């Protein structure tokens, strides 16, 4: 392990203290050699953990929402071959969900190909992080187990590396029942780590107060959407829970493709022809509009040119440098396009103080999305 060079809390260690009914870890200064985000020596991987539960992941995560339809037709063999190409390049953590069309099935085929064609030590580095997005029905132990067994079968693994749990309606407290049953399944060896997706700060604290060993929360987080660095990051730093971020390149909006474009002129620029582009264009509108977004792209392009990388690489690195962030997701259109070089460039990129200041000079002009939308995940519950 090595000290995290990008975290402002890298010279802190943690004491366990009691706050209300919740055991928090408060920071105290130590002379040297401490680290807080458990970044491995090669800077490619980080560790999410809670107590004895621990999982190392690649810091750039391959997002597989794009397999669910709307991004182009996915051909199974080409998709699996593409997954192997990403893993061979060291990008060996994949984010899936039970609701992402064939994503879990593709992972099962892929992991069997790895077992056949790669050595055992290679297999040990591959991670499949899936999600369970149930309807808000009564969360019995048998119902939870049945659904987790479906994911285990589809992914062809004895134990899920990570189960990220989503819940639509906070007025229904069944999410605590579901998480307790998931914890039981973890103790039974069917899940290695239990995590969340799109939970807000208030509910995360309630979950932790109920002694549920959450290792991470997956939230929307980009240069435009900095909401997680408000209430959520503070709780994460106290509790040790990490953030895995999505929407970090805003479906591709944070790229050269959309630089110097005017979407108000029909057919003059790239089409917003995928669900992710349409989703994140709405975030741009809420933040400050297309003109301010163009100013941001121009600034990111100047930073990218300075370092010889792409806009998307700068966008990902900026978020990975934020407190509590263990990994950031970049969506993959398997067999249709690839961004292996841009993703790998993230690991060697170092943004200096001048770069950060230039970016923040623009972002400060945008609206505070915490006030516009609410806390993390609130966009799904309004």
Tab-separated table of N, CA, C and O in Angstrom, residues 67-132:
chain	number	residue	atom	x	y	z
A	67	UNK	N	-25.139	-1.624	-22.266
A	67	UNK	CA	-25.566	-2.888	-22.872
A	67	UNK	C	-27.079	-3.067	-22.815
A	67	UNK	O	-27.611	-4.045	-23.358
A	68	UNK	N	-27.787	-2.145	-22.150
A	68	UNK	CA	-29.210	-2.351	-21.883
A	68	UNK	C	-30.117	-1.879	-23.011
A	68	UNK	O	-31.339	-1.996	-22.919
A	69	UNK	N	-29.531	-1.344	-24.099
A	69	UNK	CA	-30.327	-0.859	-25.213
A	69	UNK	C	-30.287	0.652	-25.300
A	69	UNK	O	-30.179	1.340	-24.293
A	70	UNK	N	-30.365	1.183	-26.531
A	70	UNK	CA	-30.364	2.627	-26.705
A	70	UNK	C	-29.033	3.196	-27.138
A	70	UNK	O	-28.935	4.372	-27.469
A	71	UNK	N	-27.978	2.366	-27.149
A	71	UNK	CA	-26.644	2.832	-27.540
A	71	UNK	C	-26.140	2.107	-28.793
A	71	UNK	O	-25.016	2.294	-29.199
A	72	UNK	N	-26.958	1.273	-29.388
A	72	UNK	CA	-26.541	0.470	-30.529
A	72	UNK	C	-26.635	-1.008	-30.187
A	72	UNK	O	-26.572	-1.397	-29.022
A	73	UNK	N	-26.777	-1.800	-31.192
A	73	UNK	CA	-26.969	-3.233	-31.009
A	73	UNK	C	-25.678	-3.893	-30.523
A	73	UNK	O	-24.621	-3.741	-31.124
A	74	UNK	N	-25.772	-4.632	-29.420
A	74	UNK	CA	-24.626	-5.340	-28.855
A	74	UNK	C	-24.623	-6.777	-29.361
A	74	UNK	O	-25.620	-7.501	-29.228
A	75	UNK	N	-23.513	-7.174	-29.964
A	75	UNK	CA	-23.346	-8.557	-30.417
A	75	UNK	C	-22.534	-9.316	-29.370
A	75	UNK	O	-21.457	-8.860	-28.967
A	76	UNK	N	-23.053	-10.449	-28.915
A	76	UNK	CA	-22.502	-11.127	-27.740
A	76	UNK	C	-21.018	-11.419	-27.854
A	76	UNK	O	-20.236	-11.061	-26.965
A	77	UNK	N	-20.595	-12.072	-28.923
A	77	UNK	CA	-19.182	-12.455	-29.037
A	77	UNK	C	-18.270	-11.237	-29.082
A	77	UNK	O	-17.214	-11.210	-28.435
A	78	UNK	N	-18.680	-10.211	-29.833
A	78	UNK	CA	-17.875	-8.997	-29.911
A	78	UNK	C	-17.802	-8.297	-28.559
A	78	UNK	O	-16.751	-7.770	-28.168
A	79	UNK	N	-18.920	-8.305	-27.836
A	79	UNK	CA	-18.953	-7.663	-26.531
A	79	UNK	C	-18.022	-8.369	-25.552
A	79	UNK	O	-17.259	-7.724	-24.820
A	80	UNK	N	-18.056	-9.685	-25.531
A	80	UNK	CA	-17.200	-10.453	-24.617
A	80	UNK	C	-15.730	-10.267	-24.987
A	80	UNK	O	-14.870	-10.110	-24.108
A	81	UNK	N	-15.432	-10.271	-26.286
A	81	UNK	CA	-14.044	-10.026	-26.714
A	81	UNK	C	-13.580	-8.637	-26.276
A	81	UNK	O	-12.426	-8.453	-25.861
A	82	UNK	N	-14.484	-7.659	-26.366
A	82	UNK	CA	-14.136	-6.301	-25.948
A	82	UNK	C	-13.881	-6.243	-24.444
A	82	UNK	O	-12.958	-5.556	-23.982
A	83	UNK	N	-14.677	-6.957	-23.665
A	83	UNK	CA	-14.451	-7.001	-22.217
A	83	UNK	C	-13.063	-7.562	-21.911
A	83	UNK	O	-12.360	-7.063	-21.026
A	84	UNK	N	-12.653	-8.570	-22.662
A	84	UNK	CA	-11.337	-9.153	-22.452
A	84	UNK	C	-10.232	-8.153	-22.821
A	84	UNK	O	-9.189	-8.082	-22.149
A	85	UNK	N	-10.469	-7.367	-23.864
A	85	UNK	CA	-9.478	-6.351	-24.251
A	85	UNK	C	-9.306	-5.304	-23.139
A	85	UNK	O	-8.182	-4.889	-22.842
A	86	UNK	N	-10.416	-4.892	-22.546
A	86	UNK	CA	-10.326	-3.940	-21.424
A	86	UNK	C	-9.559	-4.558	-20.264
A	86	UNK	O	-8.668	-3.916	-19.674
A	87	UNK	N	-9.903	-5.786	-19.921
A	87	UNK	CA	-9.230	-6.450	-18.799
A	87	UNK	C	-7.750	-6.656	-19.092
A	87	UNK	O	-6.904	-6.474	-18.208
A	88	UNK	N	-7.418	-7.037	-20.320
A	88	UNK	CA	-6.008	-7.217	-20.695
A	88	UNK	C	-5.226	-5.910	-20.561
A	88	UNK	O	-4.018	-5.926	-20.312
A	89	UNK	N	-5.924	-4.785	-20.727
A	89	UNK	CA	-5.273	-3.478	-20.600
A	89	UNK	C	-5.234	-2.990	-19.156
A	89	UNK	O	-4.822	-1.859	-18.898
A	90	UNK	N	-5.655	-3.839	-18.230
A	90	UNK	CA	-5.635	-3.476	-16.817
A	90	UNK	C	-6.916	-2.854	-16.316
A	90	UNK	O	-7.051	-2.583	-15.121
A	91	UNK	N	-7.875	-2.634	-17.198
A	91	UNK	CA	-9.180	-2.060	-16.829
A	91	UNK	C	-10.125	-3.224	-16.548
A	91	UNK	O	-10.969	-3.587	-17.366
A	92	UNK	N	-9.979	-3.805	-15.372
A	92	UNK	CA	-10.573	-5.111	-15.105
A	92	UNK	C	-11.678	-5.114	-14.052
A	92	UNK	O	-11.975	-6.135	-13.454
A	93	UNK	N	-12.326	-3.940	-13.856
A	93	UNK	CA	-13.484	-3.857	-12.976
A	93	UNK	C	-14.691	-3.425	-13.799
A	93	UNK	O	-14.638	-2.410	-14.508
A	94	UNK	N	-15.774	-4.197	-13.704
A	94	UNK	CA	-16.971	-3.976	-14.515
A	94	UNK	C	-18.168	-3.709	-13.614
A	94	UNK	O	-18.376	-4.405	-12.626
A	95	UNK	N	-18.950	-2.704	-13.983
A	95	UNK	CA	-20.149	-2.344	-13.220
A	95	UNK	C	-21.389	-2.781	-13.989
A	95	UNK	O	-21.591	-2.394	-15.138
A	96	UNK	N	-22.231	-3.576	-13.336
A	96	UNK	CA	-23.391	-4.185	-13.967
A	96	UNK	C	-24.635	-3.896	-13.138
A	96	UNK	O	-24.585	-3.219	-12.128
A	97	UNK	N	-25.767	-4.459	-13.561
A	97	UNK	CA	-26.987	-4.427	-12.765
A	97	UNK	C	-27.933	-5.494	-13.289
A	97	UNK	O	-27.869	-5.878	-14.463
A	98	UNK	N	-28.814	-5.933	-12.418
A	98	UNK	CA	-29.812	-6.911	-12.839
A	98	UNK	C	-30.732	-6.333	-13.911
A	98	UNK	O	-31.315	-7.079	-14.701
A	99	UNK	N	-30.841	-4.989	-13.965
A	99	UNK	CA	-31.755	-4.350	-14.912
A	99	UNK	C	-31.045	-3.835	-16.162
A	99	UNK	O	-31.667	-3.187	-16.999
A	100	UNK	N	-29.754	-4.129	-16.310
A	100	UNK	CA	-29.006	-3.668	-17.481
A	100	UNK	C	-29.042	-4.710	-18.603
A	100	UNK	O	-28.011	-5.144	-19.107
A	101	UNK	N	-30.229	-5.095	-19.007
A	101	UNK	CA	-30.350	-6.029	-20.114
A	101	UNK	C	-29.503	-7.269	-19.898
A	101	UNK	O	-29.610	-7.934	-18.861
A	102	UNK	N	-28.606	-7.603	-20.863
A	102	UNK	CA	-27.807	-8.826	-20.767
A	102	UNK	C	-26.485	-8.650	-20.012
A	102	UNK	O	-25.616	-9.525	-20.096
A	103	UNK	N	-26.313	-7.556	-19.278
A	103	UNK	CA	-24.996	-7.258	-18.693
A	103	UNK	C	-24.481	-8.398	-17.818
A	103	UNK	O	-23.320	-8.811	-17.935
A	104	UNK	N	-25.312	-8.907	-16.907
A	104	UNK	CA	-24.854	-9.976	-16.025
A	104	UNK	C	-24.542	-11.250	-16.809
A	104	UNK	O	-23.580	-11.963	-16.497
A	105	UNK	N	-25.329	-11.542	-17.832
A	105	UNK	CA	-25.061	-12.724	-18.657
A	105	UNK	C	-23.742	-12.568	-19.414
A	105	UNK	O	-22.972	-13.526	-19.526
A	106	UNK	N	-23.493	-11.378	-19.951
A	106	UNK	CA	-22.234	-11.140	-20.651
A	106	UNK	C	-21.045	-11.318	-19.712
A	106	UNK	O	-20.016	-11.893	-20.093
A	107	UNK	N	-21.202	-10.858	-18.485
A	107	UNK	CA	-20.109	-11.032	-17.521
A	107	UNK	C	-19.867	-12.518	-17.249
A	107	UNK	O	-18.713	-12.950	-17.144
A	108	UNK	N	-20.928	-13.300	-17.145
A	108	UNK	CA	-20.770	-14.734	-16.925
A	108	UNK	C	-20.010	-15.412	-18.054
A	108	UNK	O	-19.142	-16.258	-17.821
A	109	UNK	N	-20.326	-15.033	-19.291
A	109	UNK	CA	-19.612	-15.594	-20.441
A	109	UNK	C	-18.153	-15.129	-20.426
A	109	UNK	O	-17.221	-15.908	-20.671
A	110	UNK	N	-17.974	-13.853	-20.129
A	110	UNK	CA	-16.624	-13.285	-20.068
A	110	UNK	C	-15.775	-13.975	-18.994
A	110	UNK	O	-14.621	-14.350	-19.240
A	111	UNK	N	-16.303	-14.154	-17.800
A	111	UNK	CA	-15.511	-14.717	-16.717
A	111	UNK	C	-15.139	-16.158	-17.005
A	111	UNK	O	-14.061	-16.634	-16.627
A	112	UNK	N	-15.984	-16.871	-17.724
A	112	UNK	CA	-15.630	-18.236	-18.132
A	112	UNK	C	-14.538	-18.236	-19.189
A	112	UNK	O	-13.671	-19.122	-19.195
A	113	UNK	N	-14.564	-17.247	-20.059
A	113	UNK	CA	-13.490	-17.117	-21.051
A	113	UNK	C	-12.172	-16.829	-20.343
A	113	UNK	O	-11.115	-17.376	-20.712
A	114	UNK	N	-12.219	-15.984	-19.322
A	114	UNK	CA	-11.022	-15.701	-18.526
A	114	UNK	C	-10.516	-16.979	-17.859
A	114	UNK	O	-9.303	-17.251	-17.851
A	115	UNK	N	-11.407	-17.760	-17.301
A	115	UNK	CA	-11.012	-19.004	-16.630
A	115	UNK	C	-10.321	-19.963	-17.595
A	115	UNK	O	-9.377	-20.665	-17.223
A	116	UNK	N	-10.793	-19.977	-18.831
A	116	UNK	CA	-10.229	-20.901	-19.821
A	116	UNK	C	-8.926	-20.387	-20.417
A	116	UNK	O	-8.017	-21.169	-20.710
A	117	UNK	N	-8.833	-19.067	-20.634
A	117	UNK	CA	-7.765	-18.530	-21.482
A	117	UNK	C	-6.724	-17.696	-20.746
A	117	UNK	O	-5.747	-17.265	-21.357
A	118	UNK	N	-6.906	-17.460	-19.457
A	118	UNK	CA	-5.956	-16.658	-18.706
A	118	UNK	C	-5.529	-17.411	-17.446
A	118	UNK	O	-6.264	-18.258	-16.946
A	119	UNK	N	-4.365	-17.095	-16.899
A	119	UNK	CA	-3.877	-17.795	-15.706
A	119	UNK	C	-4.694	-17.435	-14.463
A	119	UNK	O	-5.377	-16.404	-14.434
A	120	UNK	N	-4.625	-18.272	-13.411
A	120	UNK	CA	-5.419	-18.021	-12.196
A	120	UNK	C	-5.154	-16.661	-11.568
A	120	UNK	O	-6.084	-16.024	-11.056
A	121	UNK	N	-3.906	-16.191	-11.598
A	121	UNK	CA	-3.605	-14.902	-10.970
A	121	UNK	C	-4.279	-13.748	-11.706
A	121	UNK	O	-4.578	-12.703	-11.113
A	122	UNK	N	-4.513	-13.902	-13.002
A	122	UNK	CA	-5.245	-12.903	-13.783
A	122	UNK	C	-6.688	-12.839	-13.295
A	122	UNK	O	-7.242	-11.761	-13.063
A	123	UNK	N	-7.288	-14.014	-13.120
A	123	UNK	CA	-8.670	-14.100	-12.676
A	123	UNK	C	-8.866	-13.397	-11.337
A	123	UNK	O	-9.907	-12.771	-11.095
A	124	UNK	N	-7.870	-13.458	-10.494
A	124	UNK	CA	-7.974	-12.882	-9.159
A	124	UNK	C	-8.088	-11.361	-9.180
A	124	UNK	O	-8.497	-10.745	-8.193
A	125	UNK	N	-7.738	-10.716	-10.301
A	125	UNK	CA	-7.793	-9.250	-10.378
A	125	UNK	C	-9.101	-8.736	-10.972
A	125	UNK	O	-9.371	-7.535	-10.917
A	126	UNK	N	-9.897	-9.619	-11.573
A	126	UNK	CA	-11.121	-9.208	-12.261
A	126	UNK	C	-12.249	-9.029	-11.243
A	126	UNK	O	-12.420	-9.850	-10.341
A	127	UNK	N	-13.013	-7.959	-11.397
A	127	UNK	CA	-14.102	-7.666	-10.476
A	127	UNK	C	-15.396	-7.390	-11.250
A	127	UNK	O	-15.387	-6.666	-12.249
A	128	UNK	N	-16.481	-7.943	-10.732
A	128	UNK	CA	-17.815	-7.676	-11.265
A	128	UNK	C	-18.680	-7.078	-10.170
A	128	UNK	O	-19.032	-7.772	-9.214
A	129	UNK	N	-19.015	-5.796	-10.303
A	129	UNK	CA	-19.819	-5.091	-9.312
A	129	UNK	C	-21.235	-4.983	-9.859
A	129	UNK	O	-21.466	-4.255	-10.821
A	130	UNK	N	-22.167	-5.715	-9.284
A	130	UNK	CA	-23.523	-5.670	-9.822
A	130	UNK	C	-24.443	-4.933	-8.873
A	130	UNK	O	-24.068	-4.562	-7.757
A	131	UNK	N	-25.658	-4.662	-9.354
A	131	UNK	CA	-26.666	-3.957	-8.569
A	131	UNK	C	-27.944	-4.788	-8.519
A	131	UNK	O	-28.243	-5.552	-9.438
A	132	UNK	N	-28.671	-4.579	-7.450
A	132	UNK	CA	-30.017	-5.131	-7.345
A	132	UNK	C	-30.972	-3.962	-7.177
A	132	UNK	O	-30.812	-3.157	-6.268
